[in-house]
Tab-separated table of C-alpha atoms and ligand atoms in Angstrom:
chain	number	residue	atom	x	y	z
A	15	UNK	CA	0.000	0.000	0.000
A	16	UNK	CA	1.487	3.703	-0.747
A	17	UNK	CA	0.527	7.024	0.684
A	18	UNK	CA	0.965	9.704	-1.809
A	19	UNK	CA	2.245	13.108	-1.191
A	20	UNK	CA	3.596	16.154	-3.579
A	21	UNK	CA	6.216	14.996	-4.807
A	22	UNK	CA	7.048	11.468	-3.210
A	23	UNK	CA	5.485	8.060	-1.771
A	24	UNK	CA	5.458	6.238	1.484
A	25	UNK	CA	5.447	2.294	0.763
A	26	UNK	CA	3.660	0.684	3.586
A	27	UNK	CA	4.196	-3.033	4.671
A	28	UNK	CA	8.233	-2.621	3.987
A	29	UNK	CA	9.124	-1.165	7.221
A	30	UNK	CA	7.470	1.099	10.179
A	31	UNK	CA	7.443	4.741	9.320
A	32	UNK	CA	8.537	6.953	12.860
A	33	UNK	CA	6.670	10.158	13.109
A	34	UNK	CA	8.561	12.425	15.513
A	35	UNK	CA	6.648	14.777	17.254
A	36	UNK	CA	7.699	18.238	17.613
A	37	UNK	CA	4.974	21.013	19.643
A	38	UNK	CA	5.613	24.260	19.094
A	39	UNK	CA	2.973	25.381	22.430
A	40	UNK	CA	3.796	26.454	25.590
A	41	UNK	CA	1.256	23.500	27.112
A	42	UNK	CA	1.675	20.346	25.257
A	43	UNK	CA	1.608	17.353	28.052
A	44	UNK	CA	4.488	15.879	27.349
A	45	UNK	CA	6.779	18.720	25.545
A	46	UNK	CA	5.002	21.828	26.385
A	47	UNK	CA	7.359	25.004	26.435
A	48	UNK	CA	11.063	22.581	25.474
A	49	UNK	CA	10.306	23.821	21.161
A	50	UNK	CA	8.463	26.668	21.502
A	51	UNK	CA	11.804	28.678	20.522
A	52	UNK	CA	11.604	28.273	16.092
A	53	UNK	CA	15.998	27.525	16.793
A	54	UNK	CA	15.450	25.226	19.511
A	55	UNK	CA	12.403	23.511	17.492
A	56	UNK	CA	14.821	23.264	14.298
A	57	UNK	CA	17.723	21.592	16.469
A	58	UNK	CA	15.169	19.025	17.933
A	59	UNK	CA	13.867	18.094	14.289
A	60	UNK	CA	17.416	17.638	13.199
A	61	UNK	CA	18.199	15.373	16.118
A	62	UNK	CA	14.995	13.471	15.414
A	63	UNK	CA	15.788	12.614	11.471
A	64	UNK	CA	19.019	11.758	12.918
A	65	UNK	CA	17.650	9.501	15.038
A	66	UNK	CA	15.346	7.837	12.527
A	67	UNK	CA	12.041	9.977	11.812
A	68	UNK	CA	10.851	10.162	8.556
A	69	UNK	CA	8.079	12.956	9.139
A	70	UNK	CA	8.337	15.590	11.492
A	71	UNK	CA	4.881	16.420	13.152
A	72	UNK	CA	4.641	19.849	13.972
A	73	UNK	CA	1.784	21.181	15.869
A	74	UNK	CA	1.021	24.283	17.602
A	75	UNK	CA	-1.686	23.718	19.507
A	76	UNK	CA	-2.614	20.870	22.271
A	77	UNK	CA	-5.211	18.616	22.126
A	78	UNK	CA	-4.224	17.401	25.689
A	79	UNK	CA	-8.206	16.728	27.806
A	80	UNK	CA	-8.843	20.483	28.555
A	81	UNK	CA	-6.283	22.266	26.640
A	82	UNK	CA	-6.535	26.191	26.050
A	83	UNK	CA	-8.081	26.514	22.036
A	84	UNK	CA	-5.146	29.127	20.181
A	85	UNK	CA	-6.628	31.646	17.678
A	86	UNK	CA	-5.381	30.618	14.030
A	87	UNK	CA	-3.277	33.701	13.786
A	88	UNK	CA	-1.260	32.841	16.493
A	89	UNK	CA	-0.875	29.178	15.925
A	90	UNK	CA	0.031	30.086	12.472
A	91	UNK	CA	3.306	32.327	13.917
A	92	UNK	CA	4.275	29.562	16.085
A	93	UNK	CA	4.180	26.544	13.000
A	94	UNK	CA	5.043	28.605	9.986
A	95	UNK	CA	8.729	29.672	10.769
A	96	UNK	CA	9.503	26.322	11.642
A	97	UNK	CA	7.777	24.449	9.157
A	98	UNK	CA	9.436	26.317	6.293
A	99	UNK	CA	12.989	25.843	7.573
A	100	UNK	CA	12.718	21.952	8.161
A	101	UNK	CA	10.743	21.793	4.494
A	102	UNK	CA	13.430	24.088	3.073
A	103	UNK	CA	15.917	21.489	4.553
A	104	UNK	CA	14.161	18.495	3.171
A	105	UNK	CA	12.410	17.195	5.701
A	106	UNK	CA	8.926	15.550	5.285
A	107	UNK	CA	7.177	17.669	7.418
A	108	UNK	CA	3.232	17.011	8.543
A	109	UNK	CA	1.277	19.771	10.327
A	110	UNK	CA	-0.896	19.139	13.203
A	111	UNK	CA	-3.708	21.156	13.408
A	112	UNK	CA	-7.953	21.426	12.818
A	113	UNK	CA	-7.361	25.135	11.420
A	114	UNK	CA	-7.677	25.623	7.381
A	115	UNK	CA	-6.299	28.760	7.418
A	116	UNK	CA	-3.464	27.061	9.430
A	117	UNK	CA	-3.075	24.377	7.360
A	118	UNK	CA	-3.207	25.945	3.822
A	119	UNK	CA	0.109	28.459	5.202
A	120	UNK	CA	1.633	25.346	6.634
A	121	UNK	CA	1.058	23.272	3.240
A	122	UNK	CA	2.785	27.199	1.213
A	123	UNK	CA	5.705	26.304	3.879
A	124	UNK	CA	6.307	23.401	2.566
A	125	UNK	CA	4.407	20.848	4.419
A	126	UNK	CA	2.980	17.646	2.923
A	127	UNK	CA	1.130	16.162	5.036
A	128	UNK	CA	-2.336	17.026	6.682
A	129	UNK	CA	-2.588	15.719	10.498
A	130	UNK	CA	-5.935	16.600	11.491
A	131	UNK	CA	-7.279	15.164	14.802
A	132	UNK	CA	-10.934	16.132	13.964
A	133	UNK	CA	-10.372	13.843	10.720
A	134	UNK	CA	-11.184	17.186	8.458
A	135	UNK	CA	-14.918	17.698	10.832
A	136	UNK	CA	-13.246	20.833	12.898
A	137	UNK	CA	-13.186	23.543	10.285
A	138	UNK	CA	-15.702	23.251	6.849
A	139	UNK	CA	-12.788	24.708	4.734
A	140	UNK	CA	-10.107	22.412	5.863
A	141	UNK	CA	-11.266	19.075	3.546
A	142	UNK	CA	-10.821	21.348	0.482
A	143	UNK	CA	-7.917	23.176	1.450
A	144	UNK	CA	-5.758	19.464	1.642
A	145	UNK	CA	-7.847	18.377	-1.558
A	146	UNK	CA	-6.478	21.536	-3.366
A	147	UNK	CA	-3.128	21.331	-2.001
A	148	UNK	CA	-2.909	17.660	-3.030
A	149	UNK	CA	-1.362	16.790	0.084
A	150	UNK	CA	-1.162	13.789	2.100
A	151	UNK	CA	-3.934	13.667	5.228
A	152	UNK	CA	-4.129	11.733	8.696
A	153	UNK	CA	-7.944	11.027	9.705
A	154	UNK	CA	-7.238	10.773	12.962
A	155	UNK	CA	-10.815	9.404	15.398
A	156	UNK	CA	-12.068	11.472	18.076
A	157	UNK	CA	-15.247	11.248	20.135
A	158	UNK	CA	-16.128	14.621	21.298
A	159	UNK	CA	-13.761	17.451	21.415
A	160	UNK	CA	-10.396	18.260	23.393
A	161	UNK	CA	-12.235	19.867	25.942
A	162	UNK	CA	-15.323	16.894	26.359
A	163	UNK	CA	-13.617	13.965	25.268
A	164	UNK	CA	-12.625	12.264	28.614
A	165	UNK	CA	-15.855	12.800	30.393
A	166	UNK	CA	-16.665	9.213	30.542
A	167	UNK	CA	-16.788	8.250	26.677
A	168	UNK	CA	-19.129	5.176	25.974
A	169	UNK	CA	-19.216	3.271	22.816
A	170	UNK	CA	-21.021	0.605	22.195
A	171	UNK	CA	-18.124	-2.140	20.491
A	172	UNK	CA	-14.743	0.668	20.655
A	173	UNK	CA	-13.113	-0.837	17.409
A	174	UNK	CA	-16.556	-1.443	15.794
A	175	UNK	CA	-17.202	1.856	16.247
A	176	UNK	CA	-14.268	3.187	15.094
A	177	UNK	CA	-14.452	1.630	11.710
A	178	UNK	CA	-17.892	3.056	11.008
A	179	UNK	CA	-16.782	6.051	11.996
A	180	UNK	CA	-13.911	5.863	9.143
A	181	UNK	CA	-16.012	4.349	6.720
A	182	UNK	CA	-18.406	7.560	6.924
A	183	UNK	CA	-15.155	9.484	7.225
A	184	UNK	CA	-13.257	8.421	4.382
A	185	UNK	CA	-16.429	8.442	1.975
A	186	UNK	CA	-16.693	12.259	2.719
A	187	UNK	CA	-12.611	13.000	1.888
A	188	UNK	CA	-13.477	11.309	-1.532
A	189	UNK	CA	-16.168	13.397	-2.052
A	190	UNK	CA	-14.477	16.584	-1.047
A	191	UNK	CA	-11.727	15.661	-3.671
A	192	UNK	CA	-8.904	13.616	-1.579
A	193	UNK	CA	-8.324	10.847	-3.104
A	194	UNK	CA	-8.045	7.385	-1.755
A	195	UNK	CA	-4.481	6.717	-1.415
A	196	UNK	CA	-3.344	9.793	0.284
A	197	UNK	CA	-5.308	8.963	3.284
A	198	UNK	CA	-3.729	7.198	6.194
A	199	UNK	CA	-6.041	6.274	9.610
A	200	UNK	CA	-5.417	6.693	12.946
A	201	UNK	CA	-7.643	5.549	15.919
A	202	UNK	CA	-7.252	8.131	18.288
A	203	UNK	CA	-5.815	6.788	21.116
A	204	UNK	CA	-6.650	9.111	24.103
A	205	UNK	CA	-9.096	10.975	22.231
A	206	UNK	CA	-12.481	10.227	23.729
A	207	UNK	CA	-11.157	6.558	25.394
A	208	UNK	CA	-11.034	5.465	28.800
A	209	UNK	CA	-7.788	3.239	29.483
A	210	UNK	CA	-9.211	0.275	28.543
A	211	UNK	CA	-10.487	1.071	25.225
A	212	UNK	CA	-7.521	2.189	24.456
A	213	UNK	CA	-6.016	-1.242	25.224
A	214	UNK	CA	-8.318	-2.658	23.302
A	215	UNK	CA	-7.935	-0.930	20.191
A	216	UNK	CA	-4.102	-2.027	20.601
A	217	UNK	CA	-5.149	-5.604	20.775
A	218	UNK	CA	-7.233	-5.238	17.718
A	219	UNK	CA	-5.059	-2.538	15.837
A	220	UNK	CA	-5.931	-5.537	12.805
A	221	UNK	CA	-9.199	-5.122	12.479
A	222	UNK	CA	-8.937	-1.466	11.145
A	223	UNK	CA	-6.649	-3.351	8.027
A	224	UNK	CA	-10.021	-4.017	6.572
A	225	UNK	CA	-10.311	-0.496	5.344
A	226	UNK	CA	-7.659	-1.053	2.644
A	227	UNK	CA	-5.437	2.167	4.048
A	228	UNK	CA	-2.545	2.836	6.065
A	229	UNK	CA	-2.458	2.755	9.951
A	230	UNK	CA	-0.558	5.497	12.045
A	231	UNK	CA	-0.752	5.483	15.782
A	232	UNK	CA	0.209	7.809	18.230
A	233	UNK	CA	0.794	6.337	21.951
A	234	UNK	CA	3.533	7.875	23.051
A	235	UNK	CA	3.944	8.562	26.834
A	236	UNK	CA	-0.322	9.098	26.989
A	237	UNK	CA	-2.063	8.940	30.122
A	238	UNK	CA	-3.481	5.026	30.140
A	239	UNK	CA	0.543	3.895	30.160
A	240	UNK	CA	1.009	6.155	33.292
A	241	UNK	CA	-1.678	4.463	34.795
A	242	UNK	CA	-0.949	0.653	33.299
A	243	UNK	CA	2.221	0.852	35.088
A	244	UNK	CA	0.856	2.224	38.606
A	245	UNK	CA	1.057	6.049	37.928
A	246	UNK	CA	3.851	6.694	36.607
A	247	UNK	CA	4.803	10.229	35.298
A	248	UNK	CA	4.843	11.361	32.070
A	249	UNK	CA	9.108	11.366	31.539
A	250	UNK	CA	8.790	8.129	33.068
A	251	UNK	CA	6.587	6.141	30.339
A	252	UNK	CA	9.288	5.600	27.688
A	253	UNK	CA	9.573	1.376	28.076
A	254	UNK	CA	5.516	1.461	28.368
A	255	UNK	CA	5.582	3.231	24.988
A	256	UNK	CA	8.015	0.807	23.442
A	257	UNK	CA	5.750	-1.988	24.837
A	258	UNK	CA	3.165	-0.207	22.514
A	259	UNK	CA	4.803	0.521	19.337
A	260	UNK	CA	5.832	-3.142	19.164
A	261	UNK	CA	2.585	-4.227	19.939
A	262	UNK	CA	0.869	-1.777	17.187
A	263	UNK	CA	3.371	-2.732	14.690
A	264	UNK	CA	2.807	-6.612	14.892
A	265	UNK	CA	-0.454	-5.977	14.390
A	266	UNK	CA	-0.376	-3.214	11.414
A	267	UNK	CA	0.452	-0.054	12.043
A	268	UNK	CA	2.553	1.767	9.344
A	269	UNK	CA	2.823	4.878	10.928
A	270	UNK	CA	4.117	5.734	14.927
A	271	UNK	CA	3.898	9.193	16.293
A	272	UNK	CA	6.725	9.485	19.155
A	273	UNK	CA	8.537	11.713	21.298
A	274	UNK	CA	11.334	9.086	21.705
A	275	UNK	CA	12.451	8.827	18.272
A	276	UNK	CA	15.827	6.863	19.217
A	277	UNK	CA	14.264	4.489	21.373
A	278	UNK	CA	11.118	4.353	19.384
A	279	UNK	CA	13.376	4.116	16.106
A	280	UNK	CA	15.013	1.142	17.162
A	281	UNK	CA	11.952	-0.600	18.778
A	282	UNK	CA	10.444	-0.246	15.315
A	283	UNK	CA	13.217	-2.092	13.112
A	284	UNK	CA	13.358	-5.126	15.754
A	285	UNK	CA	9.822	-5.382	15.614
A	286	UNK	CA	9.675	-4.914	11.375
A	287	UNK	CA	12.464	-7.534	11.897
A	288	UNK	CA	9.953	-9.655	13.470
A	289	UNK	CA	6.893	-9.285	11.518
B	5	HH2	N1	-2.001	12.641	19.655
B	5	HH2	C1	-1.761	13.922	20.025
B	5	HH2	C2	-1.704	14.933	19.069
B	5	HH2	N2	-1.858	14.668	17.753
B	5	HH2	N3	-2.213	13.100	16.011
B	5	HH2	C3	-2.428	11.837	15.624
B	5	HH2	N4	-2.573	11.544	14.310
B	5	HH2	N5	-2.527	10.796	16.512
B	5	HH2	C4	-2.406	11.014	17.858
B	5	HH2	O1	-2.532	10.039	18.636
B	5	HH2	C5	-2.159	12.342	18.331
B	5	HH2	C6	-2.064	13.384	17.351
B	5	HH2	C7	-1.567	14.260	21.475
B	5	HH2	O2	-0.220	14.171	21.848
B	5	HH2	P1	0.845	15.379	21.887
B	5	HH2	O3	0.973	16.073	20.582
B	5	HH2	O4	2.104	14.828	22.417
B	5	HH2	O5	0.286	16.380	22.971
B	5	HH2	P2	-0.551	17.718	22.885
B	5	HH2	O6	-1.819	17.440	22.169
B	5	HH2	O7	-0.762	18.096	24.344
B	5	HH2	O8	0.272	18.741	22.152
């Protein structure tokens, strides 16, 4: 399976494809505040790609349960800069955000690929802004919003869910112009889950293969590994992560968003190694 983007591929089922992660916002949970400086963000996404990331993720706003919402104009300043210099240095470079007015200056900076965690629902314009950019887009699932999610989500079967949710999903990309193999899907995990739905979309991370796309995952140091391993802190979660990217990789993911790109890096080729 390939992912299209301007002007190059991904080949899925080869090998695992590390996203590394890289918030420009003063309140991320896990990296708020370390990036926010555009020379400090540009040293951190050279040390990732040295460390094995193919895409740098670049988002200036947090989704974290609660977070503060940042007007467009000022998540714009803190992406842009940074976007352009790691494009104009040949990165692969996604943008994270639910803005179209965000996204469309992050895709003229150079970025290729469309991370969206309201899978193209939070702004009307955004699904024809990445159609007309022709760039690459996450769906990513959510049930509510940042600030409602974790209020005790219900589902009735979490993964069955989930896949109606993308069927519905990736009928309306078509129809706003995105074609078919430049979408990738990602379940969500932490968006709208309690801990043990988001186990249990790990253990059936396969299931979501039906669709016929790409799977990207994003589990680093989140909340239900803190609590998996008796509360531990959010610096403290990188060996629970690991435990997660191996797990989502034997069963199909293509795609890992991670802080810990060297760990996560070589976690990833052991487990392609084992697949
Ligand atoms: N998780 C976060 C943000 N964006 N995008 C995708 N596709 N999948 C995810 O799981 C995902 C995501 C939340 O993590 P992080 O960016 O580290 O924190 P914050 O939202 O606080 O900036």
């Amino acid at each position: 399976m390939i992912v299209r983007y301007p002007g190059g591929l991904l080949v899925c089922g080869k090998r695992t494809f590390i996203m590394g992660i890289l918030n420009v916002t003063p309140d991320s949970f896990s990296d708020g505040g370390d990036w926010i400086d555009p020379d400090r963000a540009v040293r951190r996404a050279r040390t990732m790609v040295r460390e094995g990331a193919d895409i740098i993720d670049v988002g200036g706003e947090s989704t974290r349960p609660g977070a503060r919402a940042v007007p467009a104009a000022e998540e714009t300043r803190r992406v842009v800069p940074v976007i352009r210099r790691l494009a104009d240095e040949g990165m692969l470079v996604s943008v994270d955000t639910s803005k179209a007015s965000v996204a469309r200056a992050a895709f003229r900076a150079g970025a290729k690929i469309l991370n969206d965690v309201t899978a193209l629902r939070g702004d009307p314009a955004m699904a024809r802004a990445a159609a007309r950019a022709g760039v690459a887009v996450i769906l990513m699932h959510m049930k509510g919003t940042p600030r409602t999610m974790q209020r005790n989500p219900e589902y009735g079967d979490v993964v069955e869910d989930i896949l109606a949710f993308f069927r519905e999903n990736l009928r309306n990309a078509l129809r706003a112009g995105i074609e078919r193999d430049k979408m990738i899907l990602d379940p969500g995990i932490g968006f709208g889950k309690s801990p043990e739905h988001n186990l249990e979309i790990l253990r059936r991370l396969d299931e979501f293969r039906s669709l016929g796309r790409p799977l990207a995952i994003g589990t680093s140091r989140k909340s239900f590994i803190g609590r998996a391993l008796g509360g531990r802190r959010v610096d403290d979660r990188v060996c629970g992560t690991a435990a997660t990217v191996a797990a989502a990789i034997l069963r199909g993911a293509d795609v890992v968003r991670v802080h810990d790109v060297r760990e996560m890096s070589d976690v990833a080729r052991m487990t392609d190694q084992l697949r």
